[in-house]
């Protein structure tokens, strides 16, 4: 409801121009990543300079002490392309990495690929862009629709083949499954097929376990690890698959 209300305000021109500019900049994580990640050391340094942070606060109301996630020195897809791919005959899975893994935390994607391959899946990483959730949240529905349409076009052929689409970003998978189709009234066949073929990473592994096909040859980890259940699981209506797994 909040997103729809913001969309109406955007359409009616009731969002102040400077605020809308701020929202559009912050909501385009993919664009920021493409620009800043290739110069990660410089970008990370510049984004944490006190004068720059004070300027961002005065112009865009981004608090000068708000932490900025550092850009990674390597994109996830760069690692994926140059790594040796095991010869796995059989099941395939599409990995939707999202902007966070692509530009900030490629270690998440590396771990996901290794787990999926350990379960006998050939991992496919097709061209993809931002899921559009930040734009949806700011009421920029037209821009979000373009993002979602591109993702559907890139993913639908795999969905037609029965290849599951798995994502490690719960926000991204929820957007592909529900948020974008519902908020944007996209109920066409391709969009619905992609939605029904998309799984959260823990959800997918739990399904493998229920089928009796999950590789459970684990080794103990002698650590106490805190785990925060993501709030998006409530919207997913999946329970707590990470803990269950």
C-alpha positions as a LaTeX table, in Angstrom:
\begin{tabular}{lrrr}
\hline
Residue & $x$ (\AA) & $y$ (\AA) & $z$ (\AA) \\
\hline
Unk1 & 0.00 & 0.00 & 0.00 \\
Unk2 & 2.83 & 2.43 & 0.80 \\
Unk3 & 4.44 & 1.82 & $-2.59$ \\
Unk4 & 1.15 & 2.39 & $-4.41$ \\
Unk5 & 0.58 & 5.62 & $-2.48$ \\
Unk6 & 4.06 & 6.84 & $-3.38$ \\
Unk7 & 3.46 & 5.93 & $-7.02$ \\
Unk8 & 0.35 & 8.13 & $-7.05$ \\
Unk9 & 2.33 & 10.98 & $-5.48$ \\
Unk10 & 5.06 & 10.57 & $-8.12$ \\
Unk11 & 2.49 & 10.59 & $-10.95$ \\
Unk12 & 0.82 & 13.68 & $-9.53$ \\
Unk13 & 4.12 & 15.49 & $-9.08$ \\
Unk14 & 3.70 & 15.75 & $-5.31$ \\
Unk15 & 7.19 & 14.48 & $-4.49$ \\
Unk16 & 9.68 & 17.37 & $-4.17$ \\
Unk17 & 12.20 & 17.34 & $-7.00$ \\
Unk18 & 15.26 & 17.05 & $-4.79$ \\
Unk19 & 13.72 & 14.20 & $-2.81$ \\
Unk20 & 12.74 & 12.39 & $-5.98$ \\
Unk21 & 16.27 & 12.85 & $-7.35$ \\
Unk22 & 17.70 & 11.40 & $-4.12$ \\
Unk23 & 15.28 & 8.47 & $-4.26$ \\
Unk24 & 16.14 & 7.73 & $-7.88$ \\
Unk25 & 19.89 & 7.80 & $-7.24$ \\
Unk26 & 19.74 & 5.60 & $-4.16$ \\
Unk27 & 17.26 & 3.21 & $-5.80$ \\
Unk28 & 19.54 & 2.47 & $-8.75$ \\
Unk29 & 21.98 & 0.11 & $-7.09$ \\
Unk30 & 22.87 & $-1.46$ & $-10.43$ \\
Unk31 & 23.81 & 1.88 & $-11.99$ \\
Unk32 & 25.83 & 2.87 & $-8.93$ \\
Unk33 & 27.59 & $-0.50$ & $-9.04$ \\
Unk34 & 28.45 & $-0.23$ & $-12.72$ \\
Unk35 & 29.92 & 3.23 & $-12.22$ \\
Unk36 & 31.72 & 2.78 & $-8.90$ \\
Unk37 & 32.78 & $-0.88$ & $-8.73$ \\
Unk38 & 35.48 & $-0.65$ & $-11.45$ \\
Unk39 & 37.15 & 2.03 & $-9.32$ \\
Unk40 & 36.25 & 0.41 & $-5.99$ \\
Unk41 & 39.22 & 1.65 & $-3.91$ \\
Unk42 & 38.72 & 5.25 & $-5.06$ \\
Unk43 & 34.93 & 5.08 & $-4.73$ \\
Unk44 & 35.06 & 3.56 & $-1.24$ \\
Unk45 & 37.53 & 6.23 & $-0.13$ \\
Unk46 & 35.55 & 9.10 & $-1.66$ \\
Unk47 & 32.21 & 7.94 & $-0.26$ \\
Unk48 & 33.61 & 8.02 & 3.25 \\
Unk49 & 35.27 & 11.42 & 3.13 \\
Unk50 & 33.74 & 13.66 & 5.78 \\
Unk51 & 33.20 & 16.63 & 3.41 \\
Unk52 & 31.49 & 14.35 & 0.89 \\
Unk53 & 29.26 & 12.85 & 3.57 \\
Unk54 & 28.36 & 16.28 & 4.92 \\
Unk55 & 27.50 & 17.41 & 1.39 \\
Unk56 & 25.31 & 14.33 & 0.85 \\
Unk57 & 23.54 & 15.07 & 4.12 \\
Unk58 & 22.86 & 18.70 & 3.29 \\
Unk59 & 21.64 & 18.00 & $-0.26$ \\
Unk60 & 20.08 & 14.53 & $-0.09$ \\
Unk61 & 19.36 & 14.13 & 3.66 \\
Unk62 & 21.59 & 11.03 & 3.88 \\
Unk63 & 23.02 & 11.15 & 7.39 \\
Unk64 & 26.77 & 11.67 & 7.39 \\
Unk65 & 27.27 & 8.76 & 9.80 \\
Unk66 & 25.08 & 6.29 & 7.91 \\
Unk67 & 27.32 & 3.39 & 6.86 \\
Unk68 & 27.86 & 2.84 & 3.14 \\
Unk69 & 28.53 & $-0.73$ & 2.01 \\
Unk70 & 31.96 & $-0.93$ & 0.36 \\
Unk71 & 32.16 & $-1.89$ & $-3.30$ \\
Unk72 & 33.93 & $-5.17$ & $-4.00$ \\
Unk73 & 37.18 & $-5.26$ & $-5.95$ \\
Unk74 & 35.66 & $-7.92$ & $-8.23$ \\
Unk75 & 32.16 & $-8.48$ & $-9.55$ \\
Unk76 & 30.54 & $-11.83$ & $-8.92$ \\
Unk77 & 29.99 & $-12.43$ & $-12.64$ \\
Unk78 & 33.68 & $-11.76$ & $-13.35$ \\
Unk79 & 34.61 & $-14.52$ & $-10.91$ \\
Unk80 & 31.95 & $-16.82$ & $-12.35$ \\
Unk81 & 33.09 & $-16.42$ & $-15.96$ \\
Unk82 & 36.77 & $-17.12$ & $-15.34$ \\
Unk83 & 36.44 & $-19.98$ & $-12.84$ \\
Unk84 & 36.73 & $-23.60$ & $-13.99$ \\
Unk85 & 33.26 & $-25.07$ & $-14.40$ \\
Unk86 & 32.85 & $-28.71$ & $-13.33$ \\
Unk87 & 31.44 & $-31.11$ & $-15.89$ \\
Unk88 & 28.07 & $-31.84$ & $-14.31$ \\
Unk89 & 25.63 & $-33.79$ & $-16.46$ \\
Unk90 & 22.04 & $-33.66$ & $-15.34$ \\
Unk91 & 20.12 & $-31.04$ & $-13.39$ \\
Unk92 & 20.48 & $-27.33$ & $-14.04$ \\
Unk93 & 19.62 & $-24.28$ & $-11.98$ \\
Unk94 & 19.58 & $-20.56$ & $-12.77$ \\
Unk95 & 21.19 & $-18.33$ & $-10.16$ \\
Unk96 & 19.78 & $-14.82$ & $-9.70$ \\
Unk97 & 22.53 & $-13.01$ & $-7.84$ \\
Unk98 & 21.06 & $-9.54$ & $-7.33$ \\
Unk99 & 22.92 & $-6.24$ & $-7.02$ \\
Unk100 & 24.30 & $-6.85$ & $-3.54$ \\
Unk101 & 26.13 & $-10.02$ & $-4.55$ \\
Unk102 & 27.22 & $-8.59$ & $-7.88$ \\
Unk103 & 28.80 & $-5.37$ & $-6.63$ \\
Unk104 & 29.24 & $-5.63$ & $-2.86$ \\
Unk105 & 29.35 & $-9.22$ & $-1.55$ \\
Unk106 & 30.42 & $-11.65$ & $-4.30$ \\
Unk107 & 31.42 & $-14.11$ & $-1.56$ \\
Unk108 & 27.71 & $-14.87$ & $-1.13$ \\
Unk109 & 27.43 & $-15.88$ & $-4.78$ \\
Unk110 & 30.62 & $-17.92$ & $-4.67$ \\
Unk111 & 29.30 & $-19.88$ & $-1.69$ \\
Unk112 & 25.91 & $-20.39$ & $-3.36$ \\
Unk113 & 27.48 & $-21.73$ & $-6.54$ \\
Unk114 & 29.66 & $-24.14$ & $-4.59$ \\
Unk115 & 26.68 & $-25.46$ & $-2.62$ \\
Unk116 & 24.56 & $-25.91$ & $-5.74$ \\
Unk117 & 27.36 & $-27.70$ & $-7.57$ \\
Unk118 & 27.96 & $-29.92$ & $-4.55$ \\
Unk119 & 24.35 & $-31.00$ & $-5.04$ \\
Unk120 & 24.97 & $-31.91$ & $-8.67$ \\
Unk121 & 23.52 & $-28.82$ & $-10.35$ \\
Unk122 & 25.03 & $-27.06$ & $-13.33$ \\
Unk123 & 24.73 & $-23.39$ & $-12.39$ \\
Unk124 & 23.62 & $-20.95$ & $-15.09$ \\
Unk125 & 24.01 & $-17.19$ & $-14.62$ \\
Unk126 & 22.12 & $-15.46$ & $-17.44$ \\
Unk127 & 22.19 & $-11.69$ & $-18.08$ \\
Unk128 & 20.12 & $-9.95$ & $-15.43$ \\
Unk129 & 19.58 & $-6.53$ & $-13.94$ \\
Unk130 & 18.30 & $-5.06$ & $-10.69$ \\
Unk131 & 15.04 & $-6.65$ & $-9.56$ \\
Unk132 & 13.56 & $-3.15$ & $-9.24$ \\
Unk133 & 12.48 & $-3.36$ & $-5.61$ \\
Unk134 & 14.13 & $-0.05$ & $-4.56$ \\
Unk135 & 12.30 & 1.70 & $-7.39$ \\
Unk136 & 9.01 & 0.05 & $-6.42$ \\
Unk137 & 9.50 & 1.17 & $-2.82$ \\
Unk138 & 9.94 & 4.77 & $-3.98$ \\
Unk139 & 6.89 & 4.71 & $-6.24$ \\
Unk140 & 8.91 & 4.78 & $-9.48$ \\
Unk141 & 6.70 & 2.15 & $-11.10$ \\
Unk142 & 7.52 & 2.95 & $-14.74$ \\
Unk143 & 11.26 & 2.44 & $-14.21$ \\
Unk144 & 10.64 & $-0.68$ & $-12.10$ \\
Unk145 & 8.46 & $-2.13$ & $-14.86$ \\
Unk146 & 11.28 & $-1.76$ & $-17.39$ \\
Unk147 & 13.67 & $-3.53$ & $-15.03$ \\
Unk148 & 11.24 & $-6.37$ & $-14.38$ \\
Unk149 & 10.37 & $-6.83$ & $-18.05$ \\
Unk150 & 14.07 & $-7.22$ & $-18.89$ \\
Unk151 & 14.52 & $-9.85$ & $-16.19$ \\
Unk152 & 11.45 & $-11.77$ & $-17.32$ \\
Unk153 & 12.69 & $-11.73$ & $-20.91$ \\
Unk154 & 16.09 & $-13.09$ & $-19.79$ \\
Unk155 & 14.69 & $-15.76$ & $-17.46$ \\
Unk156 & 11.50 & $-17.03$ & $-19.10$ \\
Unk157 & 13.16 & $-19.46$ & $-21.54$ \\
Unk158 & 14.77 & $-21.28$ & $-18.62$ \\
Unk159 & 11.45 & $-21.37$ & $-16.78$ \\
Unk160 & 9.82 & $-22.90$ & $-19.86$ \\
Unk161 & 12.39 & $-25.70$ & $-19.70$ \\
Unk162 & 11.49 & $-26.38$ & $-16.08$ \\
Unk163 & 14.83 & $-25.04$ & $-14.80$ \\
Unk164 & 14.38 & $-23.49$ & $-11.34$ \\
Unk165 & 15.49 & $-19.91$ & $-10.68$ \\
Unk166 & 17.19 & $-19.60$ & $-7.29$ \\
Unk167 & 18.26 & $-16.41$ & $-5.54$ \\
Unk168 & 20.24 & $-15.69$ & $-2.38$ \\
Unk169 & 18.70 & $-12.24$ & $-1.95$ \\
Unk170 & 15.31 & $-12.74$ & $-0.32$ \\
Unk171 & 14.24 & $-9.26$ & $-1.41$ \\
Unk172 & 15.03 & $-10.09$ & $-5.03$ \\
Unk173 & 13.24 & $-13.44$ & $-5.06$ \\
Unk174 & 10.19 & $-11.93$ & $-3.38$ \\
Unk175 & 10.16 & $-9.20$ & $-6.02$ \\
Unk176 & 10.33 & $-11.73$ & $-8.85$ \\
Unk177 & 7.68 & $-13.94$ & $-7.24$ \\
Unk178 & 5.17 & $-11.39$ & $-5.97$ \\
Unk179 & 6.07 & $-7.75$ & $-5.47$ \\
Unk180 & 6.66 & $-6.72$ & $-9.09$ \\
Unk181 & 3.82 & $-8.74$ & $-10.67$ \\
Unk182 & 1.29 & $-7.54$ & $-8.08$ \\
Unk183 & 2.32 & $-3.89$ & $-7.80$ \\
Unk184 & 2.79 & $-3.48$ & $-11.55$ \\
Unk185 & $-0.29$ & $-5.54$ & $-12.50$ \\
Unk186 & 1.88 & $-7.79$ & $-14.65$ \\
Unk187 & $-0.18$ & $-10.96$ & $-14.98$ \\
Unk188 & 0.96 & $-12.04$ & $-18.44$ \\
Unk189 & 1.97 & $-15.65$ & $-18.98$ \\
Unk190 & 5.74 & $-15.06$ & $-19.10$ \\
Unk191 & 5.80 & $-13.00$ & $-15.89$ \\
Unk192 & 3.71 & $-15.58$ & $-14.04$ \\
Unk193 & 5.87 & $-18.45$ & $-15.29$ \\
Unk194 & 9.03 & $-16.76$ & $-14.00$ \\
Unk195 & 7.29 & $-16.01$ & $-10.69$ \\
Unk196 & 6.25 & $-19.63$ & $-10.20$ \\
Unk197 & 9.74 & $-20.88$ & $-11.11$ \\
Unk198 & 11.59 & $-18.69$ & $-8.58$ \\
Unk199 & 12.81 & $-19.96$ & $-5.20$ \\
Unk200 & 14.63 & $-18.56$ & $-2.21$ \\
Unk201 & 17.96 & $-20.34$ & $-1.74$ \\
Unk202 & 17.06 & $-21.88$ & 1.62 \\
Unk203 & 13.61 & $-22.77$ & 0.34 \\
Unk204 & 15.16 & $-24.60$ & $-2.61$ \\
Unk205 & 17.63 & $-26.55$ & $-0.47$ \\
Unk206 & 14.86 & $-27.51$ & 1.93 \\
Unk207 & 12.83 & $-28.87$ & $-0.99$ \\
Unk208 & 15.84 & $-30.98$ & $-1.99$ \\
Unk209 & 16.02 & $-32.29$ & 1.57 \\
Unk210 & 12.32 & $-33.18$ & 1.54 \\
Unk211 & 12.87 & $-35.05$ & $-1.72$ \\
Unk212 & 15.78 & $-36.92$ & $-0.17$ \\
Unk213 & 18.26 & $-35.55$ & $-2.72$ \\
Unk214 & 20.12 & $-32.96$ & $-0.63$ \\
Unk215 & 23.84 & $-33.60$ & $-0.24$ \\
Unk216 & 24.16 & $-33.78$ & 3.54 \\
Unk217 & 27.80 & $-34.82$ & 3.70 \\
Unk218 & 28.57 & $-31.91$ & 5.98 \\
Unk219 & 31.48 & $-31.35$ & 8.30 \\
Unk220 & 31.00 & $-29.79$ & 11.73 \\
Unk221 & 31.62 & $-26.09$ & 12.27 \\
Unk222 & 32.93 & $-25.51$ & 15.76 \\
Unk223 & 31.51 & $-22.01$ & 16.08 \\
Unk224 & 28.49 & $-20.36$ & 17.64 \\
Unk225 & 26.94 & $-18.41$ & 14.78 \\
Unk226 & 24.19 & $-15.83$ & 15.25 \\
Unk227 & 21.40 & $-15.94$ & 12.68 \\
Unk228 & 18.90 & $-13.17$ & 12.05 \\
Unk229 & 15.78 & $-14.42$ & 10.29 \\
Unk230 & 15.16 & $-11.96$ & 7.42 \\
Unk231 & 11.92 & $-10.05$ & 7.78 \\
Unk232 & 11.04 & $-10.77$ & 4.13 \\
Unk233 & 10.38 & $-14.41$ & 5.04 \\
Unk234 & 7.13 & $-13.23$ & 6.61 \\
Unk235 & 6.04 & $-11.79$ & 3.26 \\
Unk236 & 7.25 & $-14.95$ & 1.54 \\
Unk237 & 5.05 & $-17.00$ & 3.91 \\
Unk238 & 7.84 & $-19.59$ & 4.03 \\
Unk239 & 8.28 & $-19.85$ & 7.77 \\
Unk240 & 11.97 & $-20.04$ & 8.72 \\
Unk241 & 13.57 & $-22.27$ & 6.07 \\
Unk242 & 17.11 & $-21.32$ & 7.05 \\
Unk243 & 16.62 & $-22.58$ & 10.59 \\
Unk244 & 14.63 & $-25.60$ & 9.39 \\
Unk245 & 17.41 & $-26.49$ & 6.99 \\
\hline
\end{tabular}
